[in-house]
Short mmCIF file of C-alpha atoms and ligand atoms in Angstrom, two decimals:
data_model
loop_
_atom_site.label_atom_id
_atom_site.label_comp_id
_atom_site.label_asym_id
_atom_site.label_seq_id
_atom_site.Cartn_x
_atom_site.Cartn_y
_atom_site.Cartn_z
CA MET A 1495 50.68 5.34 20.30
CA GLU A 1496 50.50 3.49 23.32
CA GLY A 1497 46.95 3.85 24.91
CA THR A 1498 45.92 7.08 22.81
CA PHE A 1499 42.93 5.67 20.96
CA ASP A 1500 39.84 6.58 21.35
CA PHE A 1501 38.51 3.79 18.90
CA GLY A 1502 38.74 0.91 16.56
CA MET A 1503 37.35 -1.04 13.92
CA ILE A 1504 38.26 -4.55 12.76
CA GLY A 1505 37.68 -5.60 8.71
CA ILE A 1506 38.48 -2.11 6.90
CA GLY A 1507 36.59 -2.64 3.83
CA VAL A 1508 33.54 -0.93 2.29
CA MET A 1509 31.32 -0.40 5.61
CA GLY A 1510 34.30 -0.20 8.63
CA SER A 1511 36.48 1.78 6.45
CA ASN A 1512 33.50 4.50 5.76
CA LEU A 1513 31.98 4.58 9.09
CA LEU A 1514 35.84 4.57 11.45
CA LEU A 1515 36.24 7.54 8.85
CA ASN A 1516 33.37 9.49 10.05
CA ILE A 1517 33.88 8.27 13.62
CA ALA A 1518 37.16 10.54 12.73
CA ASP A 1519 35.66 13.50 11.08
CA GLN A 1520 33.68 13.43 14.41
CA GLY A 1521 37.12 14.57 16.39
CA TYR A 1522 37.71 10.95 17.22
CA SER A 1523 41.33 9.65 16.68
CA VAL A 1524 40.39 5.53 15.80
CA ILE A 1525 42.68 3.41 14.77
CA GLY A 1526 41.71 -0.16 12.35
CA PHE A 1527 43.45 -3.27 11.24
CA ASP A 1528 42.63 -5.43 9.11
CA LEU A 1529 44.83 -8.24 7.65
CA LYS A 1530 46.15 -6.94 4.84
CA GLU A 1531 48.86 -4.05 4.20
CA GLU A 1532 47.14 -2.44 1.23
CA ARG A 1533 44.31 -1.76 3.17
CA ALA A 1534 46.10 -0.50 6.18
CA ARG A 1535 47.08 2.35 3.51
CA ALA A 1536 44.77 2.89 2.41
CA LEU A 1537 42.16 4.09 5.15
CA GLU A 1538 45.06 6.62 6.01
CA GLU A 1539 45.21 7.70 2.64
CA ALA A 1540 41.08 8.12 2.75
CA ALA A 1541 41.43 10.67 6.23
CA ARG A 1542 40.61 13.83 6.18
CA PRO A 1543 42.83 16.52 6.62
CA GLY A 1544 43.42 17.54 10.50
CA SER A 1545 41.65 13.86 11.14
CA THR A 1546 43.70 11.11 13.76
CA VAL A 1547 43.48 7.74 11.46
CA LYS A 1548 45.87 4.64 12.24
CA GLY A 1549 45.32 2.37 10.03
CA VAL A 1550 47.62 -0.94 11.14
CA THR A 1551 47.73 -5.39 10.53
CA ASP A 1552 49.52 -5.63 14.13
CA ILE A 1553 46.38 -7.57 16.73
CA ALA A 1554 49.01 -6.90 19.49
CA ALA A 1555 49.84 -2.57 18.62
CA PHE A 1556 45.83 -2.13 17.74
CA ALA A 1557 44.88 -3.81 20.80
CA ALA A 1558 48.25 -1.40 22.65
CA ALA A 1559 46.44 1.93 21.26
CA LEU A 1560 43.36 2.00 22.20
CA LYS A 1561 42.33 4.21 25.51
CA SER A 1562 41.27 1.64 28.29
CA PRO A 1563 38.20 0.92 28.31
CA ARG A 1564 39.29 -0.52 24.99
CA LYS A 1565 36.25 0.14 21.92
CA ILE A 1566 36.42 -2.19 19.67
CA MET A 1567 33.91 -2.98 16.34
CA MET A 1568 34.04 -5.42 13.94
CA LEU A 1569 32.53 -5.42 10.99
CA VAL A 1570 33.76 -8.36 8.37
CA PRO A 1571 31.37 -11.19 6.81
CA ALA A 1572 29.01 -12.86 9.55
CA GLY A 1573 30.08 -16.68 10.10
CA LYS A 1574 33.29 -17.36 10.82
CA PRO A 1575 35.02 -14.30 10.36
CA VAL A 1576 33.95 -12.89 13.51
CA ASP A 1577 35.45 -16.34 15.54
CA ALA A 1578 38.40 -15.88 14.11
CA VAL A 1579 39.08 -11.99 14.84
CA ILE A 1580 37.51 -12.78 18.50
CA ALA A 1581 39.96 -15.73 18.72
CA ASN A 1582 43.03 -13.50 17.43
CA LEU A 1583 41.74 -10.64 19.53
CA LEU A 1584 40.63 -11.67 23.13
CA PRO A 1585 44.55 -12.31 23.73
CA HIS A 1586 44.74 -8.36 23.93
CA LEU A 1587 41.63 -7.49 26.11
CA ARG A 1588 41.00 -7.25 29.87
CA GLU A 1589 38.14 -7.10 32.10
CA GLY A 1590 35.74 -4.37 30.32
CA ASP A 1591 36.37 -3.75 27.15
CA ILE A 1592 33.72 -3.85 24.55
CA LEU A 1593 33.66 -5.59 21.39
CA ILE A 1594 30.68 -4.59 19.05
CA ASP A 1595 30.14 -6.67 15.80
CA GLY A 1596 28.38 -4.28 13.66
CA GLY A 1597 28.33 -6.70 10.98
CA ASN A 1598 25.23 -9.16 9.84
CA SER A 1599 25.73 -11.53 12.30
CA TYR A 1600 22.87 -14.37 12.68
CA TYR A 1601 21.70 -13.63 16.17
CA LYS A 1602 21.62 -17.32 17.49
CA ASP A 1603 25.69 -16.71 17.11
CA THR A 1604 25.96 -13.23 18.88
CA GLN A 1605 23.40 -15.12 22.30
CA ALA A 1606 26.37 -17.86 22.13
CA ARG A 1607 29.93 -15.03 21.55
CA ILE A 1608 27.74 -12.85 24.59
CA ARG A 1609 27.56 -15.89 26.33
CA GLN A 1610 31.29 -16.93 25.40
CA LEU A 1611 32.55 -13.58 26.37
CA GLN A 1612 30.60 -12.66 29.13
CA PRO A 1613 33.28 -14.79 31.67
CA GLN A 1614 36.26 -13.17 31.05
CA GLY A 1615 34.25 -8.96 31.66
CA ILE A 1616 34.04 -8.48 27.90
CA HIS A 1617 30.69 -6.26 26.64
CA PHE A 1618 29.63 -8.06 23.47
CA PHE A 1619 27.58 -5.91 21.80
CA GLY A 1620 25.61 -7.34 18.46
CA MET A 1621 25.15 -3.80 16.48
CA GLY A 1622 23.02 -3.73 13.12
CA VAL A 1623 24.35 -1.21 10.78
CA SER A 1624 22.22 -0.14 8.01
CA GLY A 1625 23.09 2.55 5.47
CA GLY A 1626 25.86 1.12 3.09
CA GLU A 1627 28.85 2.56 1.93
CA LEU A 1628 26.99 6.18 1.86
CA GLY A 1629 25.30 5.47 5.02
CA ALA A 1630 28.04 4.46 6.03
CA ARG A 1631 30.55 7.36 5.15
CA LEU A 1632 28.01 9.73 5.71
CA GLY A 1633 24.87 8.48 9.26
CA PRO A 1634 23.88 4.75 9.10
CA SER A 1635 21.32 4.17 11.04
CA MET A 1636 22.40 1.71 13.81
CA MET A 1637 20.51 -0.93 15.67
CA PRO A 1638 23.00 -1.38 18.63
CA GLY A 1639 21.62 -4.73 21.76
CA GLY A 1640 23.34 -6.28 24.86
CA ASP A 1641 25.23 -4.91 28.20
CA GLU A 1642 22.73 -1.04 29.35
CA GLU A 1643 25.78 -0.25 31.40
CA ALA A 1644 28.78 -0.78 29.18
CA TYR A 1645 26.22 1.45 26.21
CA ARG A 1646 27.37 4.83 28.01
CA TYR A 1647 31.19 4.17 27.07
CA LEU A 1648 29.17 3.64 22.87
CA ARG A 1649 26.17 6.68 22.84
CA PRO A 1650 29.00 9.93 22.85
CA ILE A 1651 29.96 8.14 19.59
CA LEU A 1652 27.31 6.51 18.53
CA GLU A 1653 25.15 9.30 18.30
CA SER A 1654 28.04 12.02 16.73
CA VAL A 1655 27.73 9.61 14.21
CA ALA A 1656 23.80 8.14 13.08
CA ALA A 1657 21.90 9.52 10.80
CA ARG A 1658 19.72 12.61 11.88
CA ALA A 1659 15.97 12.40 11.44
CA GLY A 1660 14.85 16.05 12.50
CA ASP A 1661 17.17 16.19 15.82
CA GLN A 1662 16.78 13.10 17.26
CA PRO A 1663 19.91 10.49 15.70
CA CYS A 1664 18.87 7.59 14.50
CA VAL A 1665 20.38 5.26 16.68
CA ALA A 1666 19.33 3.62 20.63
CA TYR A 1667 19.84 0.55 22.39
CA MET A 1668 17.53 -1.66 21.25
CA GLY A 1669 17.42 -4.19 23.82
CA ARG A 1670 18.92 -6.39 26.21
CA ASP A 1671 21.53 -10.08 24.66
CA ALA A 1672 21.13 -10.09 20.95
CA ALA A 1673 18.00 -7.66 20.47
CA GLY A 1674 20.82 -5.59 18.12
CA HIS A 1675 21.07 -8.51 15.57
CA TYR A 1676 17.15 -9.46 16.23
CA VAL A 1677 16.18 -5.84 14.71
CA LYS A 1678 18.88 -6.04 12.22
CA MET A 1679 17.19 -9.06 10.78
CA VAL A 1680 13.77 -8.09 10.72
CA HIS A 1681 14.68 -4.45 9.08
CA ASN A 1682 16.60 -7.05 6.48
CA GLY A 1683 13.19 -9.19 6.53
CA ILE A 1684 11.60 -5.95 5.83
CA GLU A 1685 14.20 -4.62 3.34
CA TYR A 1686 13.72 -7.88 1.16
CA ALA A 1687 9.41 -7.28 0.90
CA LEU A 1688 9.85 -4.08 0.42
CA MET A 1689 12.67 -5.07 -2.87
CA GLN A 1690 10.16 -7.35 -3.92
CA LEU A 1691 7.08 -5.19 -3.92
CA ILE A 1692 9.05 -2.39 -5.78
CA SER A 1693 10.38 -5.47 -9.09
CA GLU A 1694 6.65 -6.68 -9.13
CA ALA A 1695 5.48 -2.80 -10.07
CA TYR A 1696 8.35 -2.50 -12.16
CA ASP A 1697 7.48 -6.03 -13.95
CA LEU A 1698 4.07 -5.45 -14.59
CA LEU A 1699 5.04 -1.62 -15.93
CA HIS A 1700 8.06 -2.89 -18.41
CA ARG A 1701 6.35 -6.96 -18.95
CA GLY A 1702 2.90 -6.49 -18.48
CA ALA A 1703 2.90 -2.20 -20.33
CA GLY A 1704 5.91 -2.14 -22.33
CA TYR A 1705 7.34 0.92 -20.10
CA ASP A 1706 11.03 1.68 -21.77
CA ASN A 1707 13.33 3.36 -19.00
CA GLN A 1708 12.86 6.44 -19.19
CA ARG A 1709 9.30 5.95 -18.54
CA LEU A 1710 10.10 4.07 -15.47
CA SER A 1711 12.56 7.10 -14.37
CA ASP A 1712 10.07 9.08 -14.40
CA LEU A 1713 7.32 7.44 -12.95
CA PHE A 1714 9.94 5.95 -9.50
CA ASN A 1715 10.87 9.91 -9.36
CA ARG A 1716 7.37 10.92 -9.59
CA TRP A 1717 6.14 8.42 -7.04
CA ASN A 1718 9.15 9.22 -4.76
CA GLU A 1719 7.68 12.76 -4.51
CA GLY A 1720 4.50 11.26 -2.23
CA ALA A 1721 2.89 9.07 -0.46
CA LEU A 1722 5.49 5.99 -2.01
CA ARG A 1723 8.96 8.94 -0.91
CA SER A 1724 11.09 6.44 0.33
CA TYR A 1725 15.08 5.27 -0.11
CA LEU A 1726 14.56 2.43 -2.26
CA VAL A 1727 12.12 4.12 -5.03
CA GLY A 1728 14.21 6.67 -4.77
CA ILE A 1729 17.11 4.72 -5.55
CA THR A 1730 14.65 2.56 -8.51
CA GLY A 1731 13.81 5.82 -9.73
CA GLU A 1732 18.11 6.39 -10.66
CA ILE A 1733 19.10 2.88 -11.61
CA PHE A 1734 15.86 2.99 -14.51
CA ARG A 1735 18.63 6.16 -15.86
CA VAL A 1736 22.24 4.50 -15.83
CA VAL A 1737 23.43 3.64 -18.95
CA ASP A 1738 25.77 0.25 -19.67
CA GLU A 1739 29.17 2.59 -20.61
CA ASN A 1740 30.35 -0.38 -21.96
CA ASP A 1741 26.93 -0.93 -24.51
CA PRO A 1742 27.92 1.00 -28.35
CA ASN A 1743 24.03 1.68 -28.22
CA HIS A 1744 24.27 3.25 -24.49
CA LEU A 1745 21.71 1.21 -23.29
CA GLN A 1746 20.74 0.73 -19.92
CA LEU A 1747 22.40 -1.21 -17.82
CA VAL A 1748 19.15 -2.59 -15.48
CA ASP A 1749 18.77 -4.59 -18.87
CA LYS A 1750 21.70 -6.64 -19.25
CA ILE A 1751 21.77 -7.41 -15.37
CA LEU A 1752 21.08 -11.47 -14.76
CA ASP A 1753 17.73 -12.22 -13.33
CA GLN A 1754 19.50 -14.03 -9.95
CA ALA A 1755 19.07 -12.67 -6.96
CA GLY A 1756 22.08 -13.49 -4.51
CA SER A 1757 21.51 -13.38 -0.32
CA LYS A 1758 23.73 -13.69 2.21
CA GLY A 1759 20.94 -15.07 5.06
CA THR A 1760 19.39 -12.36 6.88
CA GLY A 1761 15.80 -12.23 5.01
CA LYS A 1762 15.35 -16.22 4.83
CA TRP A 1763 16.59 -15.98 9.21
CA THR A 1764 13.59 -13.33 8.96
CA SER A 1765 10.88 -15.75 7.64
CA GLN A 1766 12.61 -18.85 9.82
CA ASP A 1767 12.40 -17.20 13.36
CA ALA A 1768 9.32 -15.79 12.43
CA MET A 1769 7.57 -19.49 12.32
CA ASP A 1770 9.66 -20.77 15.20
CA ILE A 1771 7.87 -18.44 17.65
CA PRO A 1772 5.39 -18.70 15.00
CA VAL A 1773 4.63 -15.12 13.00
CA SER A 1774 2.70 -15.17 10.02
CA VAL A 1775 5.11 -12.38 7.80
CA PRO A 1776 4.12 -13.86 4.22
CA THR A 1777 5.17 -11.51 2.40
CA ILE A 1778 8.45 -11.16 4.10
CA ASP A 1779 8.61 -15.29 3.09
CA THR A 1780 7.59 -14.99 -0.49
CA ALA A 1781 9.98 -12.01 -1.08
CA VAL A 1782 12.76 -14.92 0.31
CA ALA A 1783 11.20 -17.44 -1.51
CA LEU A 1784 10.79 -16.02 -5.29
CA ARG A 1785 14.42 -14.40 -4.74
CA ASP A 1786 15.39 -18.34 -4.12
CA LEU A 1787 12.72 -19.37 -7.41
CA SER A 1788 15.16 -16.64 -9.29
CA VAL A 1789 18.24 -18.87 -9.42
CA TYR A 1790 16.50 -21.69 -11.36
CA LYS A 1791 17.25 -19.37 -14.70
CA GLU A 1792 17.46 -22.57 -16.77
CA GLN A 1793 14.18 -24.19 -15.03
CA ARG A 1794 12.79 -21.19 -15.79
CA ALA A 1795 13.57 -20.34 -19.27
CA ALA A 1796 12.96 -24.43 -20.33
CA ALA A 1797 8.86 -23.47 -18.58
CA ALA A 1798 8.82 -20.56 -20.54
CA ARG A 1799 9.23 -22.32 -23.69
CA LEU A 1800 6.71 -25.29 -22.75
CA TYR A 1801 4.16 -22.37 -21.10
CA PRO A 1802 4.23 -19.33 -23.12
CA ARG A 1803 2.28 -16.79 -21.61
CA THR A 1804 -0.58 -15.54 -23.41
CA GLY A 1805 -1.22 -12.41 -22.25
CA THR A 1806 -2.30 -9.34 -24.12
CA LYS A 1807 -0.29 -5.44 -23.50
CA LEU A 1808 -1.36 -3.90 -20.49
CA THR A 1809 -2.76 -0.38 -20.22
CA VAL A 1810 -1.31 0.23 -16.24
CA ASN A 1811 -3.81 2.97 -14.32
CA GLU A 1812 -0.73 4.14 -12.65
CA GLN A 1813 -2.54 5.81 -9.75
CA GLU A 1814 -3.97 2.23 -8.90
CA LEU A 1815 -0.62 0.83 -8.39
CA GLU A 1816 0.93 3.90 -6.73
CA ASP A 1817 -1.88 3.02 -4.22
CA ALA A 1818 -0.83 -0.67 -4.28
CA LEU A 1819 3.16 -0.23 -3.30
CA GLY A 1820 1.66 1.78 -0.76
CA PHE A 1821 -0.77 -0.52 1.20
CA ALA A 1822 1.33 -3.60 0.83
CA PHE A 1823 4.36 -1.50 1.83
CA VAL A 1824 2.43 -0.59 4.96
CA ILE A 1825 2.10 -4.58 5.21
CA ALA A 1826 5.53 -5.49 5.10
CA TYR A 1827 6.40 -2.99 7.65
CA ALA A 1828 2.90 -4.67 10.03
CA GLN A 1829 4.94 -8.02 10.39
CA GLY A 1830 8.31 -7.16 10.39
CA LEU A 1831 6.73 -5.08 13.29
CA SER A 1832 4.67 -7.49 14.43
CA LEU A 1833 7.47 -9.81 14.56
CA LEU A 1834 9.59 -7.73 17.12
CA ARG A 1835 6.63 -7.53 18.98
CA GLU A 1836 6.29 -11.02 19.88
CA ALA A 1837 10.47 -11.32 18.98
CA SER A 1838 11.06 -9.55 21.96
CA LYS A 1839 8.29 -11.25 24.36
CA ALA A 1840 9.39 -15.07 23.94
CA TYR A 1841 13.26 -14.32 23.90
CA GLY A 1842 13.11 -11.58 27.01
CA LEU A 1843 14.74 -8.74 24.72
CA HIS A 1844 13.08 -5.79 25.54
CA ILE A 1845 12.28 -4.05 22.37
CA PRO A 1846 11.92 -0.36 22.21
CA MET A 1847 9.19 -0.44 19.32
CA ARG A 1848 9.11 3.22 19.47
CA ALA A 1849 12.59 3.48 19.04
CA VAL A 1850 13.21 1.05 16.60
CA VAL A 1851 11.13 3.08 14.31
CA GLN A 1852 12.35 6.29 15.06
CA VAL A 1853 15.58 4.98 14.65
CA TRP A 1854 14.73 3.61 10.97
CA LYS A 1855 12.89 6.62 10.51
CA ALA A 1856 16.90 8.77 8.70
CA GLY A 1857 19.78 6.63 7.49
CA CYS A 1858 18.49 3.00 7.02
CA ILE A 1859 17.96 0.92 3.56
CA ILE A 1860 14.35 0.44 4.53
CA ARG A 1861 13.28 4.05 5.25
CA SER A 1862 10.72 5.71 4.20
CA GLY A 1863 7.52 8.80 4.76
CA LEU A 1864 5.82 6.04 6.42
CA LEU A 1865 7.74 5.87 9.81
CA PRO A 1866 6.49 8.68 11.26
CA LEU A 1867 3.16 7.40 11.26
CA PHE A 1868 4.00 4.13 12.86
CA GLU A 1869 6.09 6.94 15.44
CA GLN A 1870 2.46 7.34 16.38
CA VAL A 1871 1.24 4.29 16.34
CA PHE A 1872 4.32 2.84 19.45
CA ALA A 1873 3.83 6.72 20.61
CA GLU A 1874 0.56 6.05 21.72
CA ASN A 1875 1.01 2.67 22.89
CA ALA A 1876 4.90 1.35 22.94
CA ASP A 1877 3.52 -1.98 23.21
CA ALA A 1878 0.74 -2.06 19.90
CA ALA A 1879 0.03 -6.14 18.36
CA SER A 1880 -0.43 -4.79 15.05
CA ILE A 1881 0.01 -1.44 13.35
CA LEU A 1882 -3.21 -2.54 11.44
CA LEU A 1883 -4.83 -1.87 14.50
CA HIS A 1884 -4.47 1.77 14.86
CA PRO A 1885 -6.97 3.78 13.22
CA ALA A 1886 -4.44 6.18 11.79
CA ILE A 1887 -2.50 3.25 9.66
CA ALA A 1888 -6.91 2.48 8.74
CA GLU A 1889 -7.67 5.53 7.76
CA TRP A 1890 -4.54 5.89 5.70
CA LEU A 1891 -5.01 2.11 4.41
CA GLY A 1892 -8.57 2.09 3.59
CA PRO A 1893 -9.06 4.60 0.32
CA ARG A 1894 -5.63 2.52 -1.73
CA GLU A 1895 -7.34 -1.32 -1.25
CA LYS A 1896 -9.06 -0.38 -4.40
CA GLY A 1897 -5.74 -0.34 -5.99
CA LEU A 1898 -4.72 -3.40 -4.88
CA ARG A 1899 -6.73 -5.75 -5.88
CA SER A 1900 -7.29 -4.06 -9.24
CA THR A 1901 -3.88 -4.08 -9.99
CA ILE A 1902 -3.17 -7.49 -8.16
CA ALA A 1903 -6.77 -9.40 -10.52
CA GLN A 1904 -5.23 -7.51 -13.83
CA ALA A 1905 -2.10 -9.36 -13.66
CA VAL A 1906 -3.60 -12.75 -12.48
CA GLY A 1907 -5.37 -12.71 -16.16
CA ALA A 1908 -1.94 -11.19 -18.32
CA GLY A 1909 0.36 -14.25 -16.42
CA ILE A 1910 2.81 -11.19 -14.13
CA PRO A 1911 3.29 -12.67 -10.69
CA LEU A 1912 1.87 -10.17 -8.23
CA ALA A 1913 3.08 -13.20 -5.77
CA GLY A 1914 4.28 -10.13 -2.58
CA LEU A 1915 1.69 -8.07 -3.81
CA SER A 1916 -0.80 -11.07 -3.71
CA SER A 1917 0.56 -12.17 0.43
CA ALA A 1918 0.48 -8.75 1.44
CA LEU A 1919 -3.70 -8.59 0.09
CA ALA A 1920 -4.29 -11.92 1.16
CA TYR A 1921 -2.63 -11.72 4.76
CA PHE A 1922 -4.73 -8.38 5.23
CA ASP A 1923 -7.95 -9.87 4.80
CA ALA A 1924 -7.14 -12.79 6.38
CA TRP A 1925 -6.05 -10.96 9.30
CA ARG A 1926 -9.42 -8.94 8.54
CA SER A 1927 -11.77 -12.27 9.14
CA GLU A 1928 -13.25 -13.08 12.07
CA ARG A 1929 -13.84 -16.66 11.59
CA LEU A 1930 -11.74 -18.42 9.60
CA PRO A 1931 -11.68 -21.36 7.65
CA THR A 1932 -9.58 -23.16 10.29
CA ASN A 1933 -12.73 -24.70 11.97
CA LEU A 1934 -12.73 -27.03 8.78
CA ILE A 1935 -8.63 -28.40 9.39
CA GLN A 1936 -9.04 -28.48 12.84
CA ALA A 1937 -11.82 -31.10 11.62
CA GLN A 1938 -9.54 -32.73 9.75
CA ARG A 1939 -6.40 -32.83 12.05
CA ASP A 1940 -8.49 -34.67 14.48
CA TYR A 1941 -10.79 -37.31 11.62
CA PHE A 1942 -6.72 -38.47 10.38
CA GLY A 1943 -5.16 -38.12 13.80
CA ALA A 1944 -6.89 -38.12 16.70
CA HIS A 1945 -5.37 -34.60 17.55
CA THR A 1946 -8.77 -32.71 19.46
CA TYR A 1947 -9.61 -29.96 18.62
CA ARG A 1948 -11.55 -26.67 20.60
CA ARG A 1949 -16.10 -25.59 20.62
CA THR A 1950 -17.36 -22.60 19.90
CA ASP A 1951 -19.73 -23.83 22.58
CA ARG A 1952 -18.68 -25.08 25.04
CA GLU A 1953 -15.33 -24.74 26.56
CA GLY A 1954 -12.69 -28.19 26.78
CA VAL A 1955 -11.18 -30.38 24.03
CA PHE A 1956 -12.65 -32.57 22.30
CA HIS A 1957 -12.41 -35.59 20.01
CA THR A 1958 -14.86 -37.01 18.02
CA GLU A 1959 -14.81 -40.68 16.00
CA TRP A 1960 -15.50 -39.41 12.28
CA HIS A 1961 -15.57 -42.61 10.80
CA LYS A 1962 -17.27 -44.84 13.19
CA ASP A 1963 -20.02 -46.19 9.87
CA GLU A 1964 -16.98 -47.12 7.24
N1 LIG B 258 27.65 -3.69 2.47
C1 LIG B 258 26.97 -3.47 2.75
O1 LIG B 258 25.73 -1.97 1.84
C2 LIG B 258 26.24 -3.59 4.30
C3 LIG B 258 27.21 -4.29 5.04
N2 LIG B 258 27.26 -5.38 5.74
C4 LIG B 258 27.83 -6.16 6.72
O2 LIG B 258 29.12 -5.83 7.62
C5 LIG B 258 29.74 -6.60 7.31
C6 LIG B 258 30.90 -6.55 6.69
O3 LIG B 258 31.01 -6.16 5.33
P1 LIG B 258 31.75 -5.40 3.83
O4 LIG B 258 32.53 -4.34 4.48
O5 LIG B 258 30.04 -5.08 3.02
O6 LIG B 258 32.25 -6.17 3.43
P2 LIG B 258 33.94 -6.42 3.62
O7 LIG B 258 34.28 -7.65 2.15
O8 LIG B 258 34.18 -4.80 2.06
O9 LIG B 258 34.70 -5.65 3.85
C7 LIG B 258 34.98 -7.22 4.85
C8 LIG B 258 36.55 -6.56 5.52
O10 LIG B 258 36.56 -7.54 6.50
C9 LIG B 258 38.10 -8.29 6.73
N3 LIG B 258 38.49 -9.55 7.39
C10 LIG B 258 37.85 -10.45 6.54
N4 LIG B 258 38.16 -11.59 7.34
C11 LIG B 258 39.17 -10.84 8.41
C12 LIG B 258 39.72 -12.19 9.99
N5 LIG B 258 39.56 -13.02 10.27
N6 LIG B 258 39.78 -11.00 10.63
C13 LIG B 258 40.26 -9.18 10.07
N7 LIG B 258 39.11 -9.18 8.89
C14 LIG B 258 38.78 -9.48 8.26
C15 LIG B 258 37.83 -8.56 4.96
O11 LIG B 258 39.69 -8.15 5.15
P3 LIG B 258 40.27 -8.53 3.80
O12 LIG B 258 39.53 -8.09 2.39
O13 LIG B 258 41.79 -9.11 3.97
O14 LIG B 258 39.84 -10.51 3.85
C16 LIG B 258 37.83 -7.31 4.50
O15 LIG B 258 38.53 -5.32 4.58
C17 LIG B 258 28.78 -8.11 6.65
O16 LIG B 258 28.55 -8.62 7.56
C18 LIG B 258 27.63 -7.60 6.11
O17 LIG B 258 26.93 -8.47 6.27
C19 LIG B 258 25.58 -3.86 6.39
C20 LIG B 258 24.80 -3.67 6.08
C21 LIG B 258 25.44 -2.98 5.15
O1 LIG B 259 22.25 -5.66 5.54
C1 LIG B 259 22.42 -4.96 4.41
C2 LIG B 259 21.79 -3.81 4.31
O2 LIG B 259 20.36 -3.32 4.92
C3 LIG B 259 23.19 -5.71 3.54
O3 LIG B 259 22.92 -4.58 2.42
C4 LIG B 259 23.03 -7.19 3.09
O4 LIG B 259 23.73 -7.89 2.47
C5 LIG B 259 21.74 -6.93 2.64
O5 LIG B 259 20.75 -8.30 2.14
P1 LIG B 259 21.12 -9.14 1.00
O6 LIG B 259 23.06 -9.52 0.60
O7 LIG B 259 20.50 -10.39 1.37
O8 LIG B 259 20.35 -9.01 -0.06
#
């Protein structure tokens, strides 16, 4: 078995096993390592007849079994497990070997690991993988970044397993250093925003207008046939139909799920990094904040008793809500894409914006019918500052603006929180204001802190003794 396997995977849980089996289906011989014997056995049992799949629990045997240069991917939880795997594996690697972290690692950790492994000649790749369990098995979207020269060894394998948008594989080189994990982080930030927006439409329809699950499912399924066509809208339509098998009345499962959102960090990192650069991504920030707020269930229950909502039952205009969601979806993507452009410049990542959008067209969680429109923007101008400045996007948004305004106005009156939709509209209104009230903020800063200001009518930096008469 020495030196015979094409590709190795460390961590054969949900993502690792499915992606490895996918690679085996493309004719590559693969080997998986896991700490647990039963996982290694389960991997071999899940292999299709005719494919070459081996599972092991001995790291030395795992490394020895791979062809040179070794191509190894880790799909383990982000943080300490990644460092533990590297420490375990490193004594068995040779100069030129390629190690890919396919998990949702923080990009600054990836930068540190690249620097740690470079002196030993190990090419460390941070790669985003999107598409969940099914995507990994049948065709994920993948976002690798790192040493471009070493990428040529990975490219044929990754292109063979990736989802396809038309005739193009949904994998491409995303840039230098930790660009792969940066792009995946922002993908997840957009994912958080889209999920928040969808949940607000659900709240307005269900709590505000009394839609039952059947009606919700029908509406989301209809929306998924039109301008909102997307993976997330599609699965939402399905979710409303799934019944709780343990419920004697066969009620839908969604109503039994505790309303406290989990999160593993990527959304928060997107907001944090956007603030560091700085780039304004308020719809992503809001999505993170609302997941955080959801955790405080006891406080919310007490507040609901103290401040009962007094709104009457609404009649929702479905067309306006569809327009509102479409408008806000575009704003969420626009914020994420602007962040990628600025981060690419700030950190020297050389992120190819058109390729990013192309890779997101299929296989990933944020795939939608909107991506070809965004691809058009970057095809014309690879360095577009904001997709919102393109006439085709303006044409798309124009007829939908009214729906967003009306939907928000109705929800405000009824006390239904549309935090994400409102943030998208406020971002749009601020972004398209040539003059903002920030002149006043500058005057206040100068008043209390002598922070100085610049003028519209003269060059230079100014300070005023605002309170000299007091
Ligand atoms: N689930 C999803 O939809 C997606 C997940 N991801 C990312 O992919 C990564 C893996 O996620 P997922 O497959 O869902 O997680 P799982 O928990 O299903 O699998 C993780 C695997 O890593 C193994 N592992 C943990 N620590 C070590 C270690 N020190 N050495 C060797 N193996 C180890 C676990 O083994 P054991 O069980 O023995 O502990 C397990 O087999 C994460 O970073 C996640 O964020 C990315 C995209 C989508
Ligand atoms: O990367 C993913 C999808 O693209 C993972 O499913 C990730 O876990 C989602 O993030 P969170 O758990 O914070 O919701």
